[in-house]
Amino acid sequence: MKKALIALSCLTLVFASCKKDKDEAADSSAITTQNIAGTYTYGSVTVKEDSNAPEDITDYWFDEPCAKDDQISLNVNGTVLFADAGVKCNPPGDDTGIWALTANNTKINIDGDELTIQSFDGKVLKVGETEIESGKTYTLTITLNKK
């Protein structure tokens, strides 16, 4: 009987710890200041015109190869650090500023640029903006990868 109670207790602990892991994983993708905070590297930059397929404009967006490996650190205290990491530009692109979640956590304002949060899974943050120009709709998406 004692062995059965020990086995049952162990099973209860295993199931409880699995549930906790699932809850924590779900929470890490919630759009909160704590979850969004971190250091990011650039992934891709795409533009989509009307109903056409998105076009990768990463190389065009980063007109200098030294800028593509830069990092953006979004700190919990609302400060942002732009670090000229890897290959250094001349002059270096290091800078600081502020950031905040806005519009009920559907937008992010990074140093005055307000972008819509398109998705966040805890590791990859996709932000962008949509503009209507001359009857065409353009959607710019910037993918940031959390380190």
Coordinates of C-alpha atoms in Angstrom, one line a residue:
M1 CA 0.0 0.0 0.0
K2 CA 2.8 2.3 0.9
K3 CA 4.4 1.7 -2.6
A4 CA 1.1 2.5 -4.3
L5 CA 0.9 5.8 -2.4
I6 CA 4.4 6.7 -3.4
A7 CA 3.8 5.8 -7.0
L8 CA 0.5 7.9 -7.0
S9 CA 2.3 10.8 -5.5
C10 CA 5.1 10.7 -8.1
L11 CA 2.5 10.5 -10.9
T12 CA 0.7 13.5 -9.5
L13 CA 4.0 15.5 -9.4
V14 CA 4.8 14.5 -13.0
F15 CA 1.4 15.6 -14.3
A16 CA 1.4 18.8 -12.3
S17 CA 4.9 19.8 -13.6
C18 CA 3.8 19.1 -17.2
K19 CA 0.8 21.4 -16.8
K20 CA 2.9 24.1 -15.3
D21 CA 5.4 23.9 -18.3
K22 CA 2.5 24.3 -20.8
D23 CA 1.1 27.3 -18.8
E24 CA 4.5 28.9 -18.7
A25 CA 5.0 28.3 -22.5
A26 CA 1.6 30.0 -23.2
D27 CA 2.5 32.9 -21.0
S28 CA 5.8 33.5 -22.8
S29 CA 4.0 34.5 -26.0
A30 CA 1.6 36.9 -24.3
I31 CA 2.2 40.4 -25.4
T32 CA 3.5 42.1 -22.2
T33 CA 6.4 44.4 -21.5
Q34 CA 8.2 41.5 -19.6
N35 CA 7.8 39.0 -22.5
I36 CA 8.7 41.4 -25.3
A37 CA 11.7 42.7 -23.4
G38 CA 15.0 41.2 -24.7
T39 CA 17.7 41.5 -27.3
Y40 CA 16.7 41.0 -30.9
T41 CA 18.6 40.6 -34.2
Y42 CA 17.1 41.4 -37.5
G43 CA 15.5 38.6 -39.5
S44 CA 13.8 39.7 -42.7
V45 CA 12.0 42.7 -44.1
T46 CA 9.1 42.2 -46.5
V47 CA 6.7 44.5 -48.3
K48 CA 3.3 43.4 -49.6
E49 CA 1.4 45.3 -52.2
D50 CA -2.4 44.8 -52.3
S51 CA -3.1 41.0 -52.7
N52 CA 0.3 40.2 -54.2
A53 CA 2.7 37.9 -52.4
P54 CA 5.1 39.5 -50.0
E55 CA 8.5 40.6 -51.5
D56 CA 11.7 40.2 -49.5
I57 CA 13.4 43.6 -49.4
T58 CA 15.9 42.8 -46.6
D59 CA 19.0 43.7 -48.7
Y60 CA 17.4 46.9 -49.9
W61 CA 16.3 47.9 -46.4
F62 CA 19.8 47.5 -45.0
D63 CA 21.6 49.6 -47.6
E64 CA 24.9 48.9 -45.7
P65 CA 25.8 45.3 -44.9
C66 CA 27.1 46.4 -41.5
A67 CA 23.6 47.3 -40.3
K68 CA 22.0 43.9 -40.9
D69 CA 23.8 42.3 -37.8
D70 CA 22.9 45.1 -35.4
Q71 CA 21.0 44.4 -32.2
I72 CA 18.0 46.0 -30.6
S73 CA 17.7 45.6 -26.8
L74 CA 14.2 46.4 -25.4
N75 CA 14.7 46.7 -21.7
V76 CA 11.9 46.2 -19.1
N77 CA 12.4 49.7 -17.8
G78 CA 11.3 51.2 -21.2
T79 CA 14.7 52.0 -22.6
V80 CA 16.0 50.7 -25.9
L81 CA 19.6 50.2 -27.0
F82 CA 20.5 50.0 -30.6
A83 CA 23.9 48.3 -30.7
D84 CA 26.2 48.3 -33.8
A85 CA 27.0 44.6 -33.3
G86 CA 29.2 42.4 -35.5
V87 CA 30.6 44.3 -38.5
K88 CA 30.9 48.0 -37.4
C89 CA 29.5 50.8 -39.6
N90 CA 31.4 54.0 -39.9
P91 CA 30.3 55.9 -38.0
P92 CA 28.9 53.2 -35.6
G93 CA 25.1 53.0 -35.3
D94 CA 24.9 52.8 -31.5
D95 CA 22.0 54.8 -30.0
T96 CA 19.6 54.8 -27.1
G97 CA 15.9 55.7 -26.8
I98 CA 12.6 54.6 -25.3
W99 CA 10.0 52.0 -26.1
A100 CA 6.5 51.1 -24.9
L101 CA 3.5 48.9 -25.8
T102 CA 0.5 51.0 -26.8
A103 CA -3.1 50.6 -28.0
N104 CA -3.9 47.8 -25.5
N105 CA -0.6 46.0 -26.4
T106 CA -1.4 45.8 -30.2
K107 CA 1.3 48.3 -31.1
I108 CA 4.8 49.0 -30.1
N109 CA 6.4 52.5 -30.1
I110 CA 10.2 52.3 -30.5
D111 CA 11.8 55.6 -30.2
G112 CA 8.9 57.4 -31.8
D113 CA 8.1 54.9 -34.5
E114 CA 4.7 53.2 -33.8
L115 CA 4.4 49.8 -35.4
T116 CA 1.6 47.2 -35.3
I117 CA 2.5 43.9 -33.6
Q118 CA 1.6 41.4 -36.2
S119 CA 2.7 38.3 -34.2
F120 CA 4.8 37.3 -31.2
D121 CA 5.5 33.7 -30.2
G122 CA 8.0 34.3 -27.4
K123 CA 11.0 34.3 -29.7
V124 CA 10.0 36.0 -33.0
L125 CA 8.4 39.4 -33.0
K126 CA 6.9 40.6 -36.3
V127 CA 6.0 44.3 -36.5
G128 CA 4.9 46.4 -39.3
E129 CA 2.8 49.1 -40.7
T130 CA 0.2 49.4 -43.5
E131 CA 0.0 52.5 -45.7
I132 CA -2.5 53.4 -48.4
E133 CA -0.9 55.3 -51.2
S134 CA -2.4 56.1 -54.6
G135 CA -5.1 53.5 -54.1
K136 CA -2.6 50.7 -53.3
T137 CA -2.1 49.1 -49.9
Y138 CA 1.4 48.5 -48.8
T139 CA 2.3 46.4 -45.7
L140 CA 5.8 46.5 -44.4
T141 CA 6.8 43.6 -42.0
I142 CA 10.0 43.5 -40.0
T143 CA 10.9 40.3 -38.3
L144 CA 13.0 40.4 -35.1
N145 CA 14.6 37.3 -33.6
K146 CA 15.0 37.2 -29.8
K147 CA 18.4 36.0 -28.7

